[in-house]
Amino acid sequence: MVSLPLEDDETRATNANRAQFGQLFGLAMLLAATAIFLYYTAWTLLMPFVDPGHPLHDLFPPRVWAIRIPVILTLLGSAVVGTFLGLVMIRSNRKKAAKAKAAAKKKA
């Protein structure tokens, strides 16, 4: 039976620090996503009911960007996912071709 080495105090402390950093990073991402969601919601749903001359309009870009930004992000995300899938398919085909070539060479 193989015995595993026990964790020392330094390793345990490092793992605890990593876990704490991960939790803080997750909390920061959650807060950022919440702030962006609230800003976008106020911009798209509340600002049309505010008078055009009100100083609150200075805090938001023109309303046309409320449509452009999500469309651009969707297209960019789709391009990244499509590129990734294309690269995976190309690499998969190369491996299959190499296996077939090796099998054909072995038979010959």
Tab-separated table of N, CA and C in Angstrom:
chain	number	residue	atom	x	y	z
A	1	MET	N	0.837	-1.174	0.000
A	1	MET	CA	0.000	0.000	0.000
A	1	MET	C	0.886	1.243	0.000
A	2	VAL	N	0.553	2.195	-0.851
A	2	VAL	CA	1.335	3.412	-0.969
A	2	VAL	C	0.731	4.460	-0.050
A	3	SER	N	1.568	5.085	0.749
A	3	SER	CA	1.056	6.138	1.630
A	3	SER	C	1.345	7.493	0.997
A	4	LEU	N	0.365	8.346	1.041
A	4	LEU	CA	0.510	9.679	0.474
A	4	LEU	C	1.118	10.610	1.506
A	5	PRO	N	1.975	11.512	1.070
A	5	PRO	CA	2.551	12.458	2.031
A	5	PRO	C	1.467	13.395	2.553
A	6	LEU	N	1.548	13.698	3.816
A	6	LEU	CA	0.589	14.612	4.423
A	6	LEU	C	0.900	16.037	3.995
A	7	GLU	N	-0.139	16.843	3.937
A	7	GLU	CA	0.070	18.248	3.593
A	7	GLU	C	0.753	18.951	4.756
A	8	ASP	N	1.709	19.770	4.424
A	8	ASP	CA	2.312	20.560	5.487
A	8	ASP	C	1.533	21.863	5.654
A	9	ASP	N	1.883	22.622	6.663
A	9	ASP	CA	1.138	23.845	6.977
A	9	ASP	C	1.225	24.870	5.855
A	10	GLU	N	2.379	24.929	5.198
A	10	GLU	CA	2.557	25.908	4.124
A	10	GLU	C	1.650	25.591	2.938
A	11	THR	N	1.558	24.326	2.567
A	11	THR	CA	0.688	23.924	1.460
A	11	THR	C	-0.769	24.194	1.797
A	12	ARG	N	-1.155	23.887	3.026
A	12	ARG	CA	-2.524	24.116	3.459
A	12	ARG	C	-2.853	25.614	3.426
A	13	ALA	N	-1.919	26.447	3.853
A	13	ALA	CA	-2.129	27.895	3.845
A	13	ALA	C	-2.222	28.418	2.414
A	14	THR	N	-1.390	27.891	1.518
A	14	THR	CA	-1.432	28.311	0.117
A	14	THR	C	-2.766	27.947	-0.514
A	15	ASN	N	-3.253	26.733	-0.242
A	15	ASN	CA	-4.548	26.318	-0.784
A	15	ASN	C	-5.674	27.177	-0.230
A	16	ALA	N	-5.596	27.533	1.043
A	16	ALA	CA	-6.617	28.393	1.645
A	16	ALA	C	-6.584	29.778	1.009
A	17	ASN	N	-5.387	30.296	0.731
A	17	ASN	CA	-5.270	31.608	0.088
A	17	ASN	C	-5.849	31.578	-1.321
A	18	ARG	N	-5.594	30.487	-2.047
A	18	ARG	CA	-6.140	30.360	-3.401
A	18	ARG	C	-7.657	30.307	-3.369
A	19	ALA	N	-8.197	29.561	-2.426
A	19	ALA	CA	-9.654	29.458	-2.315
A	19	ALA	C	-10.256	30.814	-1.972
A	20	GLN	N	-9.616	31.532	-1.069
A	20	GLN	CA	-10.123	32.849	-0.684
A	20	GLN	C	-10.031	33.821	-1.861
A	21	PHE	N	-8.926	33.764	-2.607
A	21	PHE	CA	-8.791	34.625	-3.778
A	21	PHE	C	-9.863	34.304	-4.807
A	22	GLY	N	-10.136	33.020	-5.013
A	22	GLY	CA	-11.176	32.616	-5.958
A	22	GLY	C	-12.543	33.133	-5.546
A	23	GLN	N	-12.833	33.079	-4.264
A	23	GLN	CA	-14.116	33.587	-3.783
A	23	GLN	C	-14.207	35.100	-3.957
A	24	LEU	N	-13.127	35.810	-3.662
A	24	LEU	CA	-13.135	37.267	-3.835
A	24	LEU	C	-13.262	37.652	-5.303
A	25	PHE	N	-12.586	36.912	-6.163
A	25	PHE	CA	-12.672	37.178	-7.596
A	25	PHE	C	-14.085	36.915	-8.100
A	26	GLY	N	-14.693	35.832	-7.635
A	26	GLY	CA	-16.075	35.533	-8.002
A	26	GLY	C	-17.030	36.603	-7.524
A	27	LEU	N	-16.829	37.091	-6.309
A	27	LEU	CA	-17.667	38.167	-5.786
A	27	LEU	C	-17.498	39.434	-6.617
A	28	ALA	N	-16.261	39.752	-6.998
A	28	ALA	CA	-16.018	40.939	-7.823
A	28	ALA	C	-16.701	40.816	-9.179
A	29	MET	N	-16.634	39.627	-9.791
A	29	MET	CA	-17.308	39.427	-11.082
A	29	MET	C	-18.818	39.540	-10.929
A	30	LEU	N	-19.368	39.006	-9.842
A	30	LEU	CA	-20.805	39.091	-9.599
A	30	LEU	C	-21.243	40.541	-9.417
A	31	LEU	N	-20.468	41.314	-8.660
A	31	LEU	CA	-20.801	42.725	-8.457
A	31	LEU	C	-20.692	43.517	-9.761
A	32	ALA	N	-19.674	43.228	-10.563
A	32	ALA	CA	-19.526	43.914	-11.848
A	32	ALA	C	-20.689	43.582	-12.775
A	33	ALA	N	-21.078	42.317	-12.839
A	33	ALA	CA	-22.199	41.918	-13.693
A	33	ALA	C	-23.499	42.562	-13.226
A	34	THR	N	-23.694	42.647	-11.922
A	34	THR	CA	-24.897	43.286	-11.382
A	34	THR	C	-24.923	44.766	-11.723
A	35	ALA	N	-23.776	45.444	-11.575
A	35	ALA	CA	-23.716	46.872	-11.895
A	35	ALA	C	-23.990	47.112	-13.379
A	36	ILE	N	-23.407	46.292	-14.244
A	36	ILE	CA	-23.635	46.442	-15.686
A	36	ILE	C	-25.098	46.195	-16.025
A	37	PHE	N	-25.693	45.168	-15.418
A	37	PHE	CA	-27.100	44.863	-15.667
A	37	PHE	C	-27.999	46.019	-15.231
A	38	LEU	N	-27.752	46.571	-14.054
A	38	LEU	CA	-28.578	47.676	-13.566
A	38	LEU	C	-28.409	48.925	-14.435
A	39	TYR	N	-27.173	49.220	-14.845
A	39	TYR	CA	-26.920	50.378	-15.705
A	39	TYR	C	-27.647	50.220	-17.038
A	40	TYR	N	-27.513	49.041	-17.661
A	40	TYR	CA	-28.143	48.801	-18.962
A	40	TYR	C	-29.665	48.840	-18.840
A	41	THR	N	-30.196	48.278	-17.754
A	41	THR	CA	-31.641	48.286	-17.545
A	41	THR	C	-32.157	49.709	-17.382
A	42	ALA	N	-31.460	50.513	-16.595
A	42	ALA	CA	-31.872	51.910	-16.425
A	42	ALA	C	-31.786	52.654	-17.749
A	43	TRP	N	-30.743	52.387	-18.509
A	43	TRP	CA	-30.526	53.060	-19.786
A	43	TRP	C	-31.633	52.726	-20.777
A	44	THR	N	-31.999	51.448	-20.866
A	44	THR	CA	-32.954	51.041	-21.897
A	44	THR	C	-34.410	51.146	-21.463
A	45	LEU	N	-34.706	50.931	-20.179
A	45	LEU	CA	-36.100	50.896	-19.747
A	45	LEU	C	-36.580	52.164	-19.048
A	46	LEU	N	-35.692	52.871	-18.373
A	46	LEU	CA	-36.122	54.049	-17.618
A	46	LEU	C	-35.865	55.370	-18.347
A	47	MET	N	-34.756	55.450	-19.070
A	47	MET	CA	-34.390	56.727	-19.690
A	47	MET	C	-35.365	57.204	-20.768
A	48	PRO	N	-36.081	56.343	-21.476
A	48	PRO	CA	-37.055	56.866	-22.441
A	48	PRO	C	-38.169	57.693	-21.788
A	49	PHE	N	-38.387	57.520	-20.487
A	49	PHE	CA	-39.437	58.258	-19.797
A	49	PHE	C	-38.938	59.542	-19.142
A	50	VAL	N	-37.646	59.814	-19.237
A	50	VAL	CA	-37.064	61.027	-18.661
A	50	VAL	C	-37.014	62.092	-19.750
A	51	ASP	N	-37.313	63.330	-19.376
A	51	ASP	CA	-37.294	64.433	-20.345
A	51	ASP	C	-35.927	64.528	-21.021
A	52	PRO	N	-35.903	64.813	-22.338
A	52	PRO	CA	-34.631	64.858	-23.078
A	52	PRO	C	-33.638	65.895	-22.548
A	53	GLY	N	-34.087	66.967	-21.953
A	53	GLY	CA	-33.175	67.995	-21.467
A	53	GLY	C	-32.646	67.734	-20.069
A	54	HIS	N	-33.074	66.687	-19.441
A	54	HIS	CA	-32.674	66.394	-18.060
A	54	HIS	C	-31.189	66.037	-18.002
A	55	PRO	N	-30.468	66.510	-16.968
A	55	PRO	CA	-29.028	66.221	-16.868
A	55	PRO	C	-28.704	64.731	-16.696
A	56	LEU	N	-29.686	63.934	-16.341
A	56	LEU	CA	-29.467	62.496	-16.186
A	56	LEU	C	-29.075	61.842	-17.513
A	57	HIS	N	-29.485	62.447	-18.624
A	57	HIS	CA	-29.142	61.898	-19.943
A	57	HIS	C	-27.646	61.985	-20.230
A	58	ASP	N	-26.939	62.855	-19.510
A	58	ASP	CA	-25.496	62.975	-19.719
A	58	ASP	C	-24.738	61.744	-19.215
A	59	LEU	N	-25.367	60.931	-18.380
A	59	LEU	CA	-24.708	59.747	-17.827
A	59	LEU	C	-24.769	58.539	-18.764
A	60	PHE	N	-25.546	58.644	-19.845
A	60	PHE	CA	-25.758	57.509	-20.730
A	60	PHE	C	-25.399	57.873	-22.163
A	61	PRO	N	-24.886	56.913	-22.942
A	61	PRO	CA	-24.616	57.157	-24.363
A	61	PRO	C	-25.925	57.272	-25.145
A	62	PRO	N	-25.856	57.635	-26.422
A	62	PRO	CA	-27.078	57.688	-27.236
A	62	PRO	C	-27.794	56.335	-27.248
A	63	ARG	N	-29.112	56.383	-27.357
A	63	ARG	CA	-29.935	55.177	-27.238
A	63	ARG	C	-29.656	54.149	-28.336
A	64	VAL	N	-29.155	54.579	-29.480
A	64	VAL	CA	-28.884	53.641	-30.572
A	64	VAL	C	-27.824	52.611	-30.152
A	65	TRP	N	-26.939	52.983	-29.230
A	65	TRP	CA	-25.904	52.068	-28.767
A	65	TRP	C	-26.461	50.983	-27.857
A	66	ALA	N	-27.676	51.163	-27.364
A	66	ALA	CA	-28.309	50.122	-26.549
A	66	ALA	C	-28.607	48.887	-27.391
A	67	ILE	N	-28.712	49.062	-28.687
A	67	ILE	CA	-28.913	47.931	-29.598
A	67	ILE	C	-27.579	47.501	-30.207
A	68	ARG	N	-26.761	48.456	-30.578
A	68	ARG	CA	-25.498	48.127	-31.246
A	68	ARG	C	-24.561	47.300	-30.363
A	69	ILE	N	-24.427	47.667	-29.101
A	69	ILE	CA	-23.480	46.974	-28.217
A	69	ILE	C	-23.821	45.490	-28.072
A	70	PRO	N	-25.076	45.114	-27.748
A	70	PRO	CA	-25.374	43.675	-27.662
A	70	PRO	C	-25.212	42.941	-28.994
A	71	VAL	N	-25.544	43.609	-30.096
A	71	VAL	CA	-25.386	42.965	-31.408
A	71	VAL	C	-23.906	42.714	-31.691
A	72	ILE	N	-23.069	43.699	-31.430
A	72	ILE	CA	-21.625	43.546	-31.656
A	72	ILE	C	-21.065	42.440	-30.764
A	73	LEU	N	-21.458	42.420	-29.486
A	73	LEU	CA	-20.970	41.383	-28.574
A	73	LEU	C	-21.444	39.993	-28.985
A	74	THR	N	-22.676	39.895	-29.471
A	74	THR	CA	-23.192	38.604	-29.933
A	74	THR	C	-22.424	38.121	-31.160
A	75	LEU	N	-22.182	39.019	-32.109
A	75	LEU	CA	-21.417	38.638	-33.301
A	75	LEU	C	-19.986	38.243	-32.948
A	76	LEU	N	-19.373	38.994	-32.061
A	76	LEU	CA	-18.009	38.686	-31.645
A	76	LEU	C	-17.951	37.344	-30.920
A	77	GLY	N	-18.888	37.105	-30.012
A	77	GLY	CA	-18.930	35.822	-29.304
A	77	GLY	C	-19.169	34.660	-30.247
A	78	SER	N	-20.067	34.840	-31.216
A	78	SER	CA	-20.329	33.783	-32.201
A	78	SER	C	-19.092	33.504	-33.044
A	79	ALA	N	-18.359	34.542	-33.398
A	79	ALA	CA	-17.135	34.355	-34.178
A	79	ALA	C	-16.088	33.586	-33.374
A	80	VAL	N	-15.956	33.888	-32.093
A	80	VAL	CA	-14.985	33.184	-31.251
A	80	VAL	C	-15.368	31.713	-31.112
A	81	VAL	N	-16.647	31.444	-30.846
A	81	VAL	CA	-17.104	30.056	-30.707
A	81	VAL	C	-16.945	29.310	-32.029
A	82	GLY	N	-17.304	29.938	-33.140
A	82	GLY	CA	-17.156	29.303	-34.447
A	82	GLY	C	-15.708	29.011	-34.783
A	83	THR	N	-14.820	29.938	-34.464
A	83	THR	CA	-13.392	29.723	-34.699
A	83	THR	C	-12.879	28.557	-33.868
A	84	PHE	N	-13.278	28.515	-32.606
A	84	PHE	CA	-12.858	27.419	-31.734
A	84	PHE	C	-13.338	26.073	-32.273
A	85	LEU	N	-14.604	25.994	-32.645
A	85	LEU	CA	-15.145	24.739	-33.183
A	85	LEU	C	-14.442	24.344	-34.482
A	86	GLY	N	-14.173	25.318	-35.334
A	86	GLY	CA	-13.459	25.030	-36.577
A	86	GLY	C	-12.069	24.477	-36.324
A	87	LEU	N	-11.343	25.075	-35.376
A	87	LEU	CA	-10.002	24.584	-35.053
A	87	LEU	C	-10.049	23.177	-34.471
A	88	VAL	N	-11.027	22.913	-33.612
A	88	VAL	CA	-11.159	21.567	-33.039
A	88	VAL	C	-11.449	20.554	-34.137
A	89	MET	N	-12.315	20.900	-35.073
A	89	MET	CA	-12.644	19.979	-36.166
A	89	MET	C	-11.435	19.731	-37.061
A	90	ILE	N	-10.670	20.766	-37.350
A	90	ILE	CA	-9.477	20.613	-38.192
A	90	ILE	C	-8.458	19.711	-37.506
A	91	ARG	N	-8.219	19.941	-36.201
A	91	ARG	CA	-7.257	19.107	-35.474
A	91	ARG	C	-7.732	17.667	-35.390
A	92	SER	N	-9.016	17.476	-35.216
A	92	SER	CA	-9.576	16.127	-35.142
A	92	SER	C	-9.386	15.400	-36.471
A	93	ASN	N	-9.605	16.101	-37.573
A	93	ASN	CA	-9.405	15.494	-38.898
A	93	ASN	C	-7.945	15.140	-39.132
A	94	ARG	N	-7.040	15.979	-38.660
A	94	ARG	CA	-5.613	15.690	-38.832
A	94	ARG	C	-5.229	14.423	-38.080
A	95	LYS	N	-5.762	14.266	-36.856
A	95	LYS	CA	-5.448	13.066	-36.079
A	95	LYS	C	-6.006	11.821	-36.752
A	96	LYS	N	-7.235	11.915	-37.271
A	96	LYS	CA	-7.835	10.771	-37.965
A	96	LYS	C	-7.036	10.420	-39.212
A	97	ALA	N	-6.608	11.431	-39.945
A	97	ALA	CA	-5.829	11.191	-41.161
A	97	ALA	C	-4.486	10.554	-40.820
A	98	ALA	N	-3.860	11.008	-39.738
A	98	ALA	CA	-2.574	10.434	-39.339
A	98	ALA	C	-2.743	8.980	-38.913
A	99	LYS	N	-3.828	8.673	-38.195
A	99	LYS	CA	-4.081	7.284	-37.794
A	99	LYS	C	-4.335	6.405	-39.013
A	100	ALA	N	-5.113	6.902	-39.960
A	100	ALA	CA	-5.402	6.133	-41.174
A	100	ALA	C	-4.131	5.904	-41.978
A	101	LYS	N	-3.290	6.912	-42.045
A	101	LYS	CA	-2.036	6.791	-42.787
A	101	LYS	C	-1.113	5.779	-42.112
A	102	ALA	N	-1.067	5.812	-40.780
A	102	ALA	CA	-0.232	4.857	-40.048
A	102	ALA	C	-0.763	3.437	-40.210
A	103	ALA	N	-2.087	3.278	-40.205
A	103	ALA	CA	-2.681	1.949	-40.387
A	103	ALA	C	-2.417	1.429	-41.795
A	104	ALA	N	-2.504	2.300	-42.795
A	104	ALA	CA	-2.242	1.894	-44.176
A	104	ALA	C	-0.771	1.528	-44.353
A	105	LYS	N	0.104	2.274	-43.707
A	105	LYS	CA	1.533	2.003	-43.805
A	105	LYS	C	1.871	0.679	-43.119
A	106	LYS	N	1.173	0.399	-42.017
A	106	LYS	CA	1.413	-0.837	-41.280
A	106	LYS	C	0.974	-2.058	-42.087
A	107	LYS	N	-0.129	-1.924	-42.831
A	107	LYS	CA	-0.633	-3.025	-43.654
A	107	LYS	C	0.285	-3.289	-44.841
A	108	ALA	N	0.896	-2.243	-45.354
A	108	ALA	CA	1.712	-2.391	-46.558
A	108	ALA	C	3.086	-2.903	-46.288
